[in-house]
Short mmCIF file of the C-alpha atoms (twelve columns), coordinates in Angstrom:
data_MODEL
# 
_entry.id   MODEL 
# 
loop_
_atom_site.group_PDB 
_atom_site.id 
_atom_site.type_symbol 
_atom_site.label_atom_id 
_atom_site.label_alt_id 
_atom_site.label_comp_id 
_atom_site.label_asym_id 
_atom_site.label_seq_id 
_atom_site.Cartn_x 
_atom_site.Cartn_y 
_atom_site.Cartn_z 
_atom_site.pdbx_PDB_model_num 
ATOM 1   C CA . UNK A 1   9.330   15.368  -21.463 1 
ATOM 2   C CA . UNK A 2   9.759   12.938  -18.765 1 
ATOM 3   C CA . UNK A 3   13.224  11.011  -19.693 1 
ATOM 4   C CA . UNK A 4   13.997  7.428   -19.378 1 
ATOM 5   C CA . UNK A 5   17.107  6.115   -17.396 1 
ATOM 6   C CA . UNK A 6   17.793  2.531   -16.991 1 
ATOM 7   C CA . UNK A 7   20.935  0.334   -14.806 1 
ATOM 8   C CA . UNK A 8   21.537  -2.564  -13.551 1 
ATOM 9   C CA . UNK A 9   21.351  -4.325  -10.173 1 
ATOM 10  C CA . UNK A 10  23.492  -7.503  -9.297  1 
ATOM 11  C CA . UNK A 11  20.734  -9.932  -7.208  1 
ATOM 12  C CA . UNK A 12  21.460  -13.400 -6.323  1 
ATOM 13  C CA . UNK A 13  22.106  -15.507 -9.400  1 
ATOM 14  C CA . UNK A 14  20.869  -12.395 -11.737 1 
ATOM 15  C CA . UNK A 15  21.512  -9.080  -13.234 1 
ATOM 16  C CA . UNK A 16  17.828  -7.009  -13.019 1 
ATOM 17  C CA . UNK A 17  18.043  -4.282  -16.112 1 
ATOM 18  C CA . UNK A 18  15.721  -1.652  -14.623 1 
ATOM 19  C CA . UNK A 19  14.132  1.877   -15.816 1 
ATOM 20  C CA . UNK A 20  12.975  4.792   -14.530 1 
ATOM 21  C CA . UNK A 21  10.578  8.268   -15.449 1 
ATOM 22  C CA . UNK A 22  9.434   10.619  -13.680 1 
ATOM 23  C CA . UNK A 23  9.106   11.576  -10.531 1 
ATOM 24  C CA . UNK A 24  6.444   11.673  -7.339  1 
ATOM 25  C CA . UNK A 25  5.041   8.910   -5.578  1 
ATOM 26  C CA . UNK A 26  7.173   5.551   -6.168  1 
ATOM 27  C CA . UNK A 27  5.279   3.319   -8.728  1 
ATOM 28  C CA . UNK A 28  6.729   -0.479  -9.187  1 
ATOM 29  C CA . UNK A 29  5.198   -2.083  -12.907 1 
ATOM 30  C CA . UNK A 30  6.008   -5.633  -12.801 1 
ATOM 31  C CA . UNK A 31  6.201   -7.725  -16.408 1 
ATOM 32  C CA . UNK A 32  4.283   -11.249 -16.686 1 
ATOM 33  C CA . UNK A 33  4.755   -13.961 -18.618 1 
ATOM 34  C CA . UNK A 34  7.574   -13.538 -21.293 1 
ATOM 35  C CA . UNK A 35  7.190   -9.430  -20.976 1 
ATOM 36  C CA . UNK A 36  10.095  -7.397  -20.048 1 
ATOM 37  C CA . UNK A 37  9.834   -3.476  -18.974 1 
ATOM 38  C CA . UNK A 38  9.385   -2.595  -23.332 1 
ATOM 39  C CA . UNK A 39  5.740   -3.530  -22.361 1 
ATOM 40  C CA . UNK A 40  4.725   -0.832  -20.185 1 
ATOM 41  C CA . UNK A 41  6.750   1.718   -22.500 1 
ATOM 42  C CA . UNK A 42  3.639   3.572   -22.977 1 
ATOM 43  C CA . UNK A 43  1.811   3.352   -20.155 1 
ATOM 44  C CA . UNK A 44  5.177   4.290   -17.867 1 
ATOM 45  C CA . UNK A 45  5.069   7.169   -20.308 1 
ATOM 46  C CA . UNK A 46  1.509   8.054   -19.272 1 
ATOM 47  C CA . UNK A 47  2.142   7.329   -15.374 1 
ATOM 48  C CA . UNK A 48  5.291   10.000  -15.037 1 
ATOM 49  C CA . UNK A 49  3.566   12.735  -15.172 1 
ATOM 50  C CA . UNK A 50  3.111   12.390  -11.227 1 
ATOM 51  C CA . UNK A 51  5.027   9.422   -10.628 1 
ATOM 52  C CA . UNK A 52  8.661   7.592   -10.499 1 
ATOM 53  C CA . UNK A 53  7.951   5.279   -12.264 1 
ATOM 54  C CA . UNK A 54  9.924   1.748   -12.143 1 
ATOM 55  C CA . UNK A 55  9.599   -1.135  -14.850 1 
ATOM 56  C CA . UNK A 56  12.445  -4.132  -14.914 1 
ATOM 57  C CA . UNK A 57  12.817  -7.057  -17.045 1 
ATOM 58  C CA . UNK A 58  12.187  -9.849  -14.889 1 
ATOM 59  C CA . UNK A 59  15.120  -12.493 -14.180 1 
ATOM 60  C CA . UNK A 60  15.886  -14.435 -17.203 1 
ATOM 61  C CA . UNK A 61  13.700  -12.260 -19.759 1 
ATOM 62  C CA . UNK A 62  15.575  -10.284 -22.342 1 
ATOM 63  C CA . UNK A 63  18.191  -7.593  -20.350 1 
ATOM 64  C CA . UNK A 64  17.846  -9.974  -16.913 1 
ATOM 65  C CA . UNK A 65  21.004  -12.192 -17.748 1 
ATOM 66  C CA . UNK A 66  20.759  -15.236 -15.860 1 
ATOM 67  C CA . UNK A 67  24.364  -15.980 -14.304 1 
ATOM 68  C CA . UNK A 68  24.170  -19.582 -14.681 1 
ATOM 69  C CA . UNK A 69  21.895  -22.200 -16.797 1 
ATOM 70  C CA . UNK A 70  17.999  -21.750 -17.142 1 
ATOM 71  C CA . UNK A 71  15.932  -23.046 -14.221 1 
ATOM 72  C CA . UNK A 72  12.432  -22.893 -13.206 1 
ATOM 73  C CA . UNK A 73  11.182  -19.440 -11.914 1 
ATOM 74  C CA . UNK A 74  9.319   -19.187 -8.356  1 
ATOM 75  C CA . UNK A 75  7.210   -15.937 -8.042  1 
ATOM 76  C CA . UNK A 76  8.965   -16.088 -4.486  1 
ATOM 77  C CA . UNK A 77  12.357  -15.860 -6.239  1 
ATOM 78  C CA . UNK A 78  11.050  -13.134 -8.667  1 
ATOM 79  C CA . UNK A 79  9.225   -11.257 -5.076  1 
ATOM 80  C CA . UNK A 80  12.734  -11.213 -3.964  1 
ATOM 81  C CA . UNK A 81  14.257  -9.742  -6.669  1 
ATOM 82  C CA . UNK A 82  11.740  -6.967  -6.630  1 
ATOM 83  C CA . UNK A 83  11.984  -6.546  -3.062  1 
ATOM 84  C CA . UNK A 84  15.975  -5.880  -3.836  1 
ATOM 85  C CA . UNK A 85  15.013  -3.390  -6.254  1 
ATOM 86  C CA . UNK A 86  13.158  -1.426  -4.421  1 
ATOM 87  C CA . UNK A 87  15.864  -1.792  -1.853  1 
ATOM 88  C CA . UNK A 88  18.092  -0.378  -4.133  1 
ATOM 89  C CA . UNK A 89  16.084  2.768   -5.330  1 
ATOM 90  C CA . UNK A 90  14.143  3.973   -2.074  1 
ATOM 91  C CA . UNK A 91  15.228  1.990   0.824   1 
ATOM 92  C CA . UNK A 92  13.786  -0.357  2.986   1 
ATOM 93  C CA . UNK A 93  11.387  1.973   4.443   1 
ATOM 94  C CA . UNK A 94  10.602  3.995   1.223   1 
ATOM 95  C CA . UNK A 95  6.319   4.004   0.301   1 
ATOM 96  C CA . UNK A 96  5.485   2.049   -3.170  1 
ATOM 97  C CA . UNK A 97  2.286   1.193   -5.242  1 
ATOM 98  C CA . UNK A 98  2.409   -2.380  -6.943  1 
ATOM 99  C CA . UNK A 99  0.818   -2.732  -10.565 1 
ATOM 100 C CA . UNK A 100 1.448   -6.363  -11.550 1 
ATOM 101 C CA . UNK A 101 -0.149  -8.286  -14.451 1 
ATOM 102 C CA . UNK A 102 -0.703  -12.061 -15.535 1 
ATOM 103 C CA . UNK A 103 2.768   -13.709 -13.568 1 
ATOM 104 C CA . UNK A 104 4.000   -10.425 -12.326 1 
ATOM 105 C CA . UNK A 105 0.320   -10.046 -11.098 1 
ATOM 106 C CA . UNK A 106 1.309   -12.846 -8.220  1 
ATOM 107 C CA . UNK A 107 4.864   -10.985 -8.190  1 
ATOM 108 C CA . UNK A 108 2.422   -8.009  -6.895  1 
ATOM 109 C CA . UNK A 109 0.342   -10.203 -4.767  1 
ATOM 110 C CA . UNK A 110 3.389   -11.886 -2.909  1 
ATOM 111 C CA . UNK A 111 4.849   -8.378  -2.089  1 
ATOM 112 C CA . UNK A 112 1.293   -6.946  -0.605  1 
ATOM 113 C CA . UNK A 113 2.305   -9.620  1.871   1 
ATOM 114 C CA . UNK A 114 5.796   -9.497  2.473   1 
ATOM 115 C CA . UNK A 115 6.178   -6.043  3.350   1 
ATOM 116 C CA . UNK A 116 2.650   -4.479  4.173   1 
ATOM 117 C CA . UNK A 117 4.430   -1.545  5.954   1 
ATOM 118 C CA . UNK A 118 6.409   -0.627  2.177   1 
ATOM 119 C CA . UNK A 119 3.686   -1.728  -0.169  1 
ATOM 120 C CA . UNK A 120 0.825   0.595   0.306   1 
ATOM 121 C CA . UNK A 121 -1.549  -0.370  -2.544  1 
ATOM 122 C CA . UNK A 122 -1.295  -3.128  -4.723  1 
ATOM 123 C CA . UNK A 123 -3.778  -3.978  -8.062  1 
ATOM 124 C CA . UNK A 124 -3.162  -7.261  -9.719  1 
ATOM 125 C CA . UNK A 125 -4.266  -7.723  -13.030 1 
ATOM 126 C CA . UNK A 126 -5.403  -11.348 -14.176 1 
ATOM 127 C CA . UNK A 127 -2.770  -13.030 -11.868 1 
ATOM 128 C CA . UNK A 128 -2.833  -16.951 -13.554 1 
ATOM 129 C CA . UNK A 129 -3.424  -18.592 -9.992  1 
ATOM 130 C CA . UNK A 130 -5.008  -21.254 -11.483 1 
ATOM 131 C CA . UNK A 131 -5.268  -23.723 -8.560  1 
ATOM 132 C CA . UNK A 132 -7.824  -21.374 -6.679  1 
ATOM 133 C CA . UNK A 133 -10.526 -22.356 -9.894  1 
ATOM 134 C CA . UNK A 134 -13.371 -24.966 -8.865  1 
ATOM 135 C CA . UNK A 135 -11.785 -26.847 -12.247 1 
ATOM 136 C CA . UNK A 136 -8.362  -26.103 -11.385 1 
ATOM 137 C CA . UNK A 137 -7.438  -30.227 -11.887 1 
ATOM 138 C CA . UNK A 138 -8.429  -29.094 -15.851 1 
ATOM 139 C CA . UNK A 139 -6.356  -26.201 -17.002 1 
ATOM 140 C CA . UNK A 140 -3.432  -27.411 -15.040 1 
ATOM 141 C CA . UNK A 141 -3.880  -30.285 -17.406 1 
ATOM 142 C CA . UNK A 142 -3.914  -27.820 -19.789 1 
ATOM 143 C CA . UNK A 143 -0.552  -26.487 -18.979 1 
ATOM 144 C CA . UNK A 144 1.342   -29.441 -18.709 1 
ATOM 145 C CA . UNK A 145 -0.577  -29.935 -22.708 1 
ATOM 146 C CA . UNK A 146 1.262   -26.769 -23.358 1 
ATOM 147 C CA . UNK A 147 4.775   -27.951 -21.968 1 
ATOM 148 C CA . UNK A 148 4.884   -31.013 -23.336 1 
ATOM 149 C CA . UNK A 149 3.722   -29.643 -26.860 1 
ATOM 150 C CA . UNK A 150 6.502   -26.769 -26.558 1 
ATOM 151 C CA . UNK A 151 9.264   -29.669 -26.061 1 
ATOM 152 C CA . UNK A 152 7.856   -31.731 -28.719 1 
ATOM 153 C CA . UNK A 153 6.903   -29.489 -31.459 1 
ATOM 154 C CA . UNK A 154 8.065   -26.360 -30.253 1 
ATOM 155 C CA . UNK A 155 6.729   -22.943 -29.110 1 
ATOM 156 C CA . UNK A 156 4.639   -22.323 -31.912 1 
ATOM 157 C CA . UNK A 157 1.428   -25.061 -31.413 1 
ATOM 158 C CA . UNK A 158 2.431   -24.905 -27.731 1 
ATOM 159 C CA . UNK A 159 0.929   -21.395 -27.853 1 
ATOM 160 C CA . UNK A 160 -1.905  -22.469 -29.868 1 
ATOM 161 C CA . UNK A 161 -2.912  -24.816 -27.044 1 
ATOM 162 C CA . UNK A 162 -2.314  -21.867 -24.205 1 
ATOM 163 C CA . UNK A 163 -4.744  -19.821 -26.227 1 
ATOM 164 C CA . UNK A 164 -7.611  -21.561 -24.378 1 
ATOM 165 C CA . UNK A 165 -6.751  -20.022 -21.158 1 
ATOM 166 C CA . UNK A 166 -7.204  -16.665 -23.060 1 
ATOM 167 C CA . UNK A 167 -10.568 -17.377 -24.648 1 
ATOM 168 C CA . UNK A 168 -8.987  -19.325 -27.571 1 
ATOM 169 C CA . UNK A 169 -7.289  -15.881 -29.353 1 
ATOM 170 C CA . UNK A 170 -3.817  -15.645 -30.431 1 
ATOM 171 C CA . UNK A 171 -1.787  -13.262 -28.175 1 
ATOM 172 C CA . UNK A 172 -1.321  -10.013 -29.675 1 
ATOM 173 C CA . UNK A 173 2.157   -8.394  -30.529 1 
ATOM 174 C CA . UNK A 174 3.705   -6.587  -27.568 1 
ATOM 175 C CA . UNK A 175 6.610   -4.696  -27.410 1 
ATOM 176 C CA . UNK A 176 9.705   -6.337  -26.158 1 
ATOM 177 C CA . UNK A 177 13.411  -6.051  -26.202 1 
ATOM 178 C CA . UNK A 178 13.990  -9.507  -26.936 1 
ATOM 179 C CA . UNK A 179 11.900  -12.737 -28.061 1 
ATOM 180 C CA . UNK A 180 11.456  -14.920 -24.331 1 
ATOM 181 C CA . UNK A 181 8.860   -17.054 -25.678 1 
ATOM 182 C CA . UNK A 182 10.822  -20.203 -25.362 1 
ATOM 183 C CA . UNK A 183 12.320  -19.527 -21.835 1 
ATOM 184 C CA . UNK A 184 8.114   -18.740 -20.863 1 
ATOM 185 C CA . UNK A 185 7.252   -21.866 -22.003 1 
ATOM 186 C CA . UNK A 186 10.005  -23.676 -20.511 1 
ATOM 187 C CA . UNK A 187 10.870  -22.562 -17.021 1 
ATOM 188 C CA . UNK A 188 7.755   -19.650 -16.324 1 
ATOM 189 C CA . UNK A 189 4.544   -21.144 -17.343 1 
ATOM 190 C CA . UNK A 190 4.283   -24.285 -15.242 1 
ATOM 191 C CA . UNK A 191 5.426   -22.952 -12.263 1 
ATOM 192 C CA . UNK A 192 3.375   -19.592 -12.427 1 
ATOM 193 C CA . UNK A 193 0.565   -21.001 -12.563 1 
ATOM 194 C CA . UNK A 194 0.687   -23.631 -9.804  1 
ATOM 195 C CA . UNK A 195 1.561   -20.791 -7.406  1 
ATOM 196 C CA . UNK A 196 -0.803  -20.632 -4.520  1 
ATOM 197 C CA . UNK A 197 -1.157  -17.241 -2.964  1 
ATOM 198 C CA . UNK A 198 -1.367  -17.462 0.499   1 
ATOM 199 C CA . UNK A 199 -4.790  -16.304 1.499   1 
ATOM 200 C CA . UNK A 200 -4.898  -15.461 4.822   1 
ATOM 201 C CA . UNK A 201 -1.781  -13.506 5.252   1 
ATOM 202 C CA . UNK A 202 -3.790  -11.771 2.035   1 
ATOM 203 C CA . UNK A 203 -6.743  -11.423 3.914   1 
ATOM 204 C CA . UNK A 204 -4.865  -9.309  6.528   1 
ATOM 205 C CA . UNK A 205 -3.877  -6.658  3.850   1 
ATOM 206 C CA . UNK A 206 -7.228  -7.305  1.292   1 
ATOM 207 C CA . UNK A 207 -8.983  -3.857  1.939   1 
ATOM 208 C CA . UNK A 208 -5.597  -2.686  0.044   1 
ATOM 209 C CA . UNK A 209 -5.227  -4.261  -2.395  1 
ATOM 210 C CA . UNK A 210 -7.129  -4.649  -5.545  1 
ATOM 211 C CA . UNK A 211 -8.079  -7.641  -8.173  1 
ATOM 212 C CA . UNK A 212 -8.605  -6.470  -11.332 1 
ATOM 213 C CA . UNK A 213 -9.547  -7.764  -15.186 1 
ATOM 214 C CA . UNK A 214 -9.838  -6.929  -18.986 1 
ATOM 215 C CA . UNK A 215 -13.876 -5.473  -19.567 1 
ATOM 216 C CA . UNK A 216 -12.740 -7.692  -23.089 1 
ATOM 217 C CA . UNK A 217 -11.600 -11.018 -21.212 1 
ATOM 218 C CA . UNK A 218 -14.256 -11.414 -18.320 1 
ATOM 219 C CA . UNK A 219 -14.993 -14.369 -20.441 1 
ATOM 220 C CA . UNK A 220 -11.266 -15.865 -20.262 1 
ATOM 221 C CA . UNK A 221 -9.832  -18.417 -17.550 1 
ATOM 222 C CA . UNK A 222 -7.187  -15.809 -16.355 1 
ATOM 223 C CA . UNK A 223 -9.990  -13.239 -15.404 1 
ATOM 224 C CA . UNK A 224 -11.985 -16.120 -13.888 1 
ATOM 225 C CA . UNK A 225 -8.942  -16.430 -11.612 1 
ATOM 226 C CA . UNK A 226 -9.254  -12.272 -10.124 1 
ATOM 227 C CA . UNK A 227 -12.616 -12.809 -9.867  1 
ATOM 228 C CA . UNK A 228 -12.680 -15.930 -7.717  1 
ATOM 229 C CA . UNK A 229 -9.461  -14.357 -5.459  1 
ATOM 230 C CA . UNK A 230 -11.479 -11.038 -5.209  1 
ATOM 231 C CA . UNK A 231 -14.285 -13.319 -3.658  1 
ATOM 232 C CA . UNK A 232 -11.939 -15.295 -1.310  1 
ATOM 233 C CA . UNK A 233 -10.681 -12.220 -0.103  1 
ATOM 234 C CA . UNK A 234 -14.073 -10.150 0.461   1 
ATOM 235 C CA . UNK A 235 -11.817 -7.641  -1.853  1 
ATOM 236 C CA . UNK A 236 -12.728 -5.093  -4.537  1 
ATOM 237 C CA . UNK A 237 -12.433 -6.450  -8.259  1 
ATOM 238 C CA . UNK A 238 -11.763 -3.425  -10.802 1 
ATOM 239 C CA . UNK A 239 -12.333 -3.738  -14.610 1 
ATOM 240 C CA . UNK A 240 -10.154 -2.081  -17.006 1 
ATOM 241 C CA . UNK A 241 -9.567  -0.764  -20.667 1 
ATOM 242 C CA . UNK A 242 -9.180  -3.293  -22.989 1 
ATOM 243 C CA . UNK A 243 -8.383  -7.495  -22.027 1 
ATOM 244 C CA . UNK A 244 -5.324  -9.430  -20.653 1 
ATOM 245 C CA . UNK A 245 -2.645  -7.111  -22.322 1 
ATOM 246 C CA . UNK A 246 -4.918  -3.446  -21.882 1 
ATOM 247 C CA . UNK A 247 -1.770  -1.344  -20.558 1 
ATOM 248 C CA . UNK A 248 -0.301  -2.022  -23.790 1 
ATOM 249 C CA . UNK A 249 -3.177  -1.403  -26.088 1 
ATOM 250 C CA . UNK A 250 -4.899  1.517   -23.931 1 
ATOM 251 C CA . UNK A 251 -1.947  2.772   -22.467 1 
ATOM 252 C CA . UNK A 252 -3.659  5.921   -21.593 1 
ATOM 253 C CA . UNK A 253 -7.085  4.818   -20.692 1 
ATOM 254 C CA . UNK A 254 -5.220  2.296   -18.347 1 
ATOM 255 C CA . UNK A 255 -3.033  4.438   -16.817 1 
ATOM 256 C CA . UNK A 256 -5.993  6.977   -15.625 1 
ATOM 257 C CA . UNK A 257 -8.191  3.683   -14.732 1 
ATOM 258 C CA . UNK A 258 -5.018  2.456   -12.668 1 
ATOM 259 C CA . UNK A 259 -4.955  5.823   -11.222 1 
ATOM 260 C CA . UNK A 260 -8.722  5.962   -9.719  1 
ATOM 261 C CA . UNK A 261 -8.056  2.374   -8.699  1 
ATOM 262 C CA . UNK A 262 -5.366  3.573   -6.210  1 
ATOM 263 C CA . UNK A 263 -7.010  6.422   -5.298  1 
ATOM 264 C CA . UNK A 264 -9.964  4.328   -4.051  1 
ATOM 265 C CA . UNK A 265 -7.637  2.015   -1.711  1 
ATOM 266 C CA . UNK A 266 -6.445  3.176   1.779   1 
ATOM 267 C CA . UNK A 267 -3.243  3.950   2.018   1 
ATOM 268 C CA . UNK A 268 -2.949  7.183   -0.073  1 
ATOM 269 C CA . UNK A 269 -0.144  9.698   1.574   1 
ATOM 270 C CA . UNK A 270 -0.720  12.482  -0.589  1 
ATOM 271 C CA . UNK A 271 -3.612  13.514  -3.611  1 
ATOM 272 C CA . UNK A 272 -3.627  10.593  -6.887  1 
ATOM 273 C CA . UNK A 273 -0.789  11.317  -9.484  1 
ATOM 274 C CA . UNK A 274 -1.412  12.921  -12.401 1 
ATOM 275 C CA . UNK A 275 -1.582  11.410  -16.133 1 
ATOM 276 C CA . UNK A 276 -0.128  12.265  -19.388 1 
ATOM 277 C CA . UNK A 277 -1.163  10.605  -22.598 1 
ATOM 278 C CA . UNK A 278 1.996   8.903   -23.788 1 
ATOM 279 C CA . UNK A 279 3.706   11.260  -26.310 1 
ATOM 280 C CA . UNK A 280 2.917   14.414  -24.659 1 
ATOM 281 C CA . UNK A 281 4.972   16.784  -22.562 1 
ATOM 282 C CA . UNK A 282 5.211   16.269  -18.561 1 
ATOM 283 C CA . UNK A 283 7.243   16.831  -15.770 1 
ATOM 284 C CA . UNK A 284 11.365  16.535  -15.888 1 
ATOM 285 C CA . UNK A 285 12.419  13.029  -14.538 1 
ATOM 286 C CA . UNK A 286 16.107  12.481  -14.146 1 
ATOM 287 C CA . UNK A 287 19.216  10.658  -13.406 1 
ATOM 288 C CA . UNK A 288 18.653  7.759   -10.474 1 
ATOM 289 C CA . UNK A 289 22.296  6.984   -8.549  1 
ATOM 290 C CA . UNK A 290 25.411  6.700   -10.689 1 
ATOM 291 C CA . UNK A 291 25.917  5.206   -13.863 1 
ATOM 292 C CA . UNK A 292 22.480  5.673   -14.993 1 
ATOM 293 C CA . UNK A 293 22.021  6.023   -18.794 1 
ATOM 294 C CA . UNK A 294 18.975  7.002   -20.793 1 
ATOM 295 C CA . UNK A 295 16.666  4.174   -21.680 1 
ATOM 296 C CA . UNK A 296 17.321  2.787   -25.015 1 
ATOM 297 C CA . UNK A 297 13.989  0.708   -25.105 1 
# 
């Protein structure tokens, strides 16, 4: 079995809850949207079996206490606070692969460029960076739609008017530890997706990183979005199990697909971690620092 442990790190204005499994080459997950770390549950599971594996809730999402009232999230805010976990668990100098996906998907993206000599390989999944679409002026409309339905009506048509970003389907039930729907629609959604990568400093560190998309939402704006930033950057563009939320559904068949995306990137130190399918037995992981405590999630 490959156990769970989770704490908590203090960060400016914050308290990160963060987990752990396995152990081997540092892996970072980061959450999008109104996710927390329940969401990559599985696929974590899957990943340990030659990997630490790290997963957070991001600020302000379930375990992530804010310390003072809700505001709206930067991914440069959210880049820090991953940068200060990492800090925490492996040092400043310590080697770590990026999976990110939808807003955590620019988390991913902003760290590739912060810190090029940590962050060996990054793959962002459907990162919402809508303002590098030709028709950008249009679904930004479309957000601000969303926002101001969410404060008028509430979250429930607000996300009936988001579904158009994701081909017009409801979003499926993920696991979470708490419900952060309203706080997504709120203080995440707006500013997530008017965050503009910054494209040359990408360009310096494309070869890698990877974009990468659903093989069931190439049709949906948020895949149009790794597609076109794949093109800007001359970079590869990797399809995976399932659509938007495929670590969830195909935890297994994502995890080995995120594995053989890695292993194609430069940057590998040692041979591609192995998989497990979630459920089934692995390596021993084990307790990370002091006050550690086995995952309850």
């Amino acid at each position: 079995m490959n156990p769970c442990t989770s704490g908590t790190l203090v960060v400016p204005g914050a308290r990160l809850h963060f987990e752990e499994r396995g152990e081997g080459p540092l892996l970072l997950l980061v959450a999008g949207g109104n996710s927390d770390a329940a969401v990559f549950k599985r696929l974590a599971a899957a990943l340990a079996a030659g990997h630490r594996v790290v997963t957070y809730d991001p600020r302000g999402n379930s375990r992530s206490a804010l310390d003072g009232p809700p505001a709206e999230q930067r991914i440069e805010e959210h880049a820090d606070d991953a940068s200060r976990l990492l800090d925490h668990l492996a040092g400043p100098a310590g080697p770590v692969d990026v999976f990110g996906s939808c807003s955590g998907g620019l988390v991913a993206l902003e760290l590739a460029v912060r810190d090029p000599d940590r962050v060996r390989r990054t793959v962002a999944h459907e990162p919402p960076a809508l303002v590098v679409l030709p028709d950008a002026r249009d679904h930004l409309a479309l957000v601000d739609d969303v926002c101001e339905t969410f404060r008028r009506a509430g979250p429930a048509p607000a996300l009936r008017t988001l579904q158009a970003l994701y081909g017009g389907t409801p979003a499926p039930t993920l696991p979470e530890a708490h419900d952060n729907t309203a706080f997504f629609l709120a203080h995440v959604v707006r500013p997530a997706t008017r965050f503009v990568p910054d494209l040359a400093a990408l360009a310096a560190v494309a070869e890698r990183v990877a974009l990468a998309g659903g093989r069931d939402s190439r049709t949906h704006v948020v895949h149009r979005t790794a597609v076109v930033l794949a093109e800007r950057l001359g970079s590869q563009m990797a399809l995976f199990p399932g659509g938007h939320t495929g670590y969830a559904r195909h935890p297994g068949a994502f995890a080995r697909r995120l594995v053989e995306v890695f292993a194609a990137l430069p940057g590998a130190a040692t041979e591609p971690g192995t998989v497990t399918e979630p459920g089934t037995a692995a390596g021993a992981g084990g307790e990370r620092g002091p006050g550690a405590v086995t995952c309850a999630s």
